[in-house]
GROMACS .gro file of C-alpha atoms in nm:
model
  152
    1MET     CA    1   7.637   8.971  10.985
    2ALA     CA    2   7.566   8.556  11.004
    3GLY     CA    3   7.258   8.606  10.823
    4LEU     CA    4   7.406   8.810  10.532
    5LEU     CA    5   7.644   8.527  10.466
    6GLU     CA    6   7.391   8.262  10.512
    7ASP     CA    7   7.169   8.432  10.267
    8ARG     CA    8   7.446   8.486   9.992
    9PRO     CA    9   7.749   8.319  10.093
   10SER     CA   10   7.838   8.154   9.749
   11ASP     CA   11   7.866   8.524   9.594
   12LEU     CA   12   8.026   8.661   9.857
   13ARG     CA   13   8.297   8.402   9.882
   14ARG     CA   14   8.300   8.372   9.466
   15LEU     CA   15   8.346   8.790   9.491
   16PRO     CA   16   8.753   8.790   9.523
   17VAL     CA   17   8.845   8.504   9.231
   18LEU     CA   18   8.592   8.718   8.988
   19LEU     CA   19   8.719   9.033   9.047
   20HIS     CA   20   9.075   8.883   9.031
   21ARG     CA   21   8.963   8.723   8.733
   22ALA     CA   22   8.831   9.018   8.548
   23ARG     CA   23   9.105   9.241   8.610
   24GLU     CA   24   9.334   9.014   8.448
   25ALA     CA   25   9.086   8.934   8.198
   26PHE     CA   26   9.094   9.346   8.137
   27SER     CA   27   9.473   9.416   8.181
   28VAL     CA   28   9.615   9.111   7.938
   29ARG     CA   29   9.456   9.353   7.643
   30PHE     CA   30   9.694   9.583   7.754
   31ARG     CA   31  10.068   9.437   7.841
   32ASP     CA   32  10.172   9.410   7.457
   33VAL     CA   33  10.180   9.782   7.444
   34PHE     CA   34  10.346   9.789   7.778
   35GLN     CA   35  10.626   9.541   7.687
   36GLU     CA   36  10.670   9.754   7.388
   37HIS     CA   37  10.770  10.006   7.563
   38ASP     CA   38  10.970   9.886   7.853
   39LEU     CA   39  10.696   9.944   8.118
   40THR     CA   40  10.490   9.797   8.337
   41ASP     CA   41  10.105   9.863   8.420
   42GLN     CA   42  10.222   9.974   8.775
   43GLN     CA   43  10.475  10.197   8.600
   44TRP     CA   44  10.228  10.317   8.407
   45ARG     CA   45   9.996  10.384   8.652
   46ILE     CA   46  10.264  10.620   8.866
   47LEU     CA   47  10.365  10.806   8.570
   48LEU     CA   48  10.005  10.905   8.546
   49LEU     CA   49   9.982  10.998   8.880
   50ILE     CA   50  10.282  11.236   8.890
   51ARG     CA   51  10.168  11.408   8.571
   52SER     CA   52   9.843  11.486   8.727
   53ASP     CA   53   9.946  11.555   9.014
   54PRO     CA   54  10.327  11.632   9.064
   55SER     CA   55  10.261  11.793   9.436
   56SER     CA   56  10.210  11.412   9.529
   57ASP     CA   57  10.474  11.264   9.788
   58ILE     CA   58  10.516  10.890   9.812
   59SER     CA   59  10.282  10.870  10.061
   60ASP     CA   60  10.037  10.989   9.842
   61LEU     CA   61  10.152  10.813   9.527
   62GLY     CA   62  10.104  10.453   9.750
   63ARG     CA   63   9.764  10.554   9.856
   64ARG     CA   64   9.640  10.652   9.512
   65SER     CA   65   9.828  10.346   9.320
   66PHE     CA   66   9.752  10.116   9.543
   67LEU     CA   67  10.078  10.029   9.584
   68LEU     CA   68  10.296   9.928   9.896
   69GLY     CA   69  10.578  10.095   9.984
   70PRO     CA   70  10.908   9.865   9.881
   71SER     CA   71  10.716   9.816   9.560
   72LEU     CA   72  10.653  10.205   9.477
   73THR     CA   73  10.983  10.297   9.603
   74ARG     CA   74  11.116  10.009   9.363
   75ILE     CA   75  10.917  10.151   9.071
   76LEU     CA   76  10.993  10.527   9.170
   77ARG     CA   77  11.404  10.442   9.163
   78SER     CA   78  11.379  10.244   8.807
   79LEU     CA   79  11.156  10.543   8.648
   80ALA     CA   80  11.432  10.787   8.787
   81GLU     CA   81  11.705  10.567   8.693
   82ARG     CA   82  11.542  10.589   8.330
   83GLY     CA   83  11.494  10.941   8.387
   84LEU     CA   84  11.127  10.954   8.324
   85ILE     CA   85  11.051  11.139   8.621
   86LEU     CA   86  11.282  11.347   8.900
   87ARG     CA   87  11.301  11.307   9.260
   88ARG     CA   88  11.265  11.689   9.408
   89PRO     CA   89  11.286  11.705   9.812
   90ASP     CA   90  11.064  11.896  10.013
   91PRO     CA   91  11.239  12.251  10.075
   92GLU     CA   92  11.064  12.236  10.476
   93ASP     CA   93  11.090  11.858  10.528
   94ALA     CA   94  11.428  11.673  10.400
   95ARG     CA   95  11.198  11.364  10.494
   96ARG     CA   96  10.969  11.420  10.235
   97ALA     CA   97  11.036  11.401   9.850
   98PHE     CA   98  10.804  11.488   9.538
   99HIS     CA   99  10.852  11.369   9.208
  100GLU     CA  100  10.789  11.497   8.845
  101LEU     CA  101  10.818  11.378   8.529
  102THR     CA  102  11.086  11.456   8.296
  103PRO     CA  103  11.074  11.590   7.909
  104LYS     CA  104  11.147  11.229   7.839
  105GLY     CA  105  10.901  11.076   8.073
  106ALA     CA  106  10.594  11.349   7.929
  107ALA     CA  107  10.728  11.234   7.593
  108LEU     CA  108  10.622  10.852   7.678
  109ILE     CA  109  10.339  10.944   7.775
  110ASP     CA  110  10.224  11.097   7.473
  111GLU     CA  111  10.387  10.793   7.272
  112VAL     CA  112  10.186  10.548   7.473
  113ALA     CA  113   9.859  10.615   7.543
  114PRO     CA  114   9.757  10.660   7.188
  115ASN     CA  115   9.837  10.288   7.173
  116PHE     CA  116   9.536  10.208   7.442
  117ASP     CA  117   9.269  10.361   7.205
  118PRO     CA  118   9.181  10.096   6.947
  119ILE     CA  119   9.211   9.869   7.286
  120TYR     CA  120   8.942  10.071   7.448
  121THR     CA  121   8.733  10.102   7.091
  122ASP     CA  122   8.738   9.728   7.125
  123LEU     CA  123   8.627   9.725   7.493
  124ALA     CA  124   8.333   9.945   7.386
  125THR     CA  125   8.199   9.743   7.096
  126ARG     CA  126   8.180   9.449   7.340
  127LEU     CA  127   8.045   9.640   7.636
  128ASP     CA  128   7.721   9.796   7.608
  129ALA     CA  129   7.729  10.180   7.758
  130GLU     CA  130   7.463  10.086   8.006
  131ASN     CA  131   7.626   9.752   8.150
  132LEU     CA  132   7.930   9.928   8.136
  133ALA     CA  133   7.800  10.244   8.390
  134ARG     CA  134   7.618  10.027   8.618
  135LEU     CA  135   7.931   9.808   8.664
  136THR     CA  136   8.170  10.108   8.705
  137HIS     CA  137   7.877  10.275   8.948
  138GLU     CA  138   7.859   9.908   9.159
  139LEU     CA  139   8.249   9.901   9.184
  140GLU     CA  140   8.264  10.234   9.301
  141GLU     CA  141   8.026  10.144   9.573
  142LEU     CA  142   8.217   9.858   9.634
  143LEU     CA  143   8.530  10.046   9.660
  144ARG     CA  144   8.405  10.307   9.902
  145ALA     CA  145   8.249  10.035  10.148
  146LEU     CA  146   8.582   9.827  10.176
  147ASN     CA  147   8.813  10.127  10.177
  148PRO     CA  148   8.639  10.457  10.223
  149GLY     CA  149   8.840  10.771  10.051
  150ALA     CA  150   8.951  10.531   9.807
  151LEU     CA  151   8.798  10.723   9.505
  152ASP     CA  152   8.984  11.073   9.639
   0.00000   0.00000   0.00000
């Protein structure tokens, strides 16, 4: 391991900062849409996860969203208070609960999602398809190396 660090110390040490900067540069493009609909990117992520798999409990949502328990609990409470999701207790285990979209939550997703199309179109003009495919592959490999099962 020491040999590896000696060979590539600056690249490895710069990686967290570069990843953070890239995420921020990417995310900033979506913030206006989220603000217009009184959403955060984390709330949006949770709404999409619930829509894609309403059988996910809080543990599944936390693992798939990369959010810690207290943040996820706060987000779920906020979304429920706004009438966007419903909490459904597990009939077999009272300690467990599932969440599902309400019609209002589903309508919000349908209203917000098309607003991202121009953003993705703009990004597609800035990134050529080959580089985007390579970057996506490399990031998936990084995730697998750092957190096996992260892409499940």
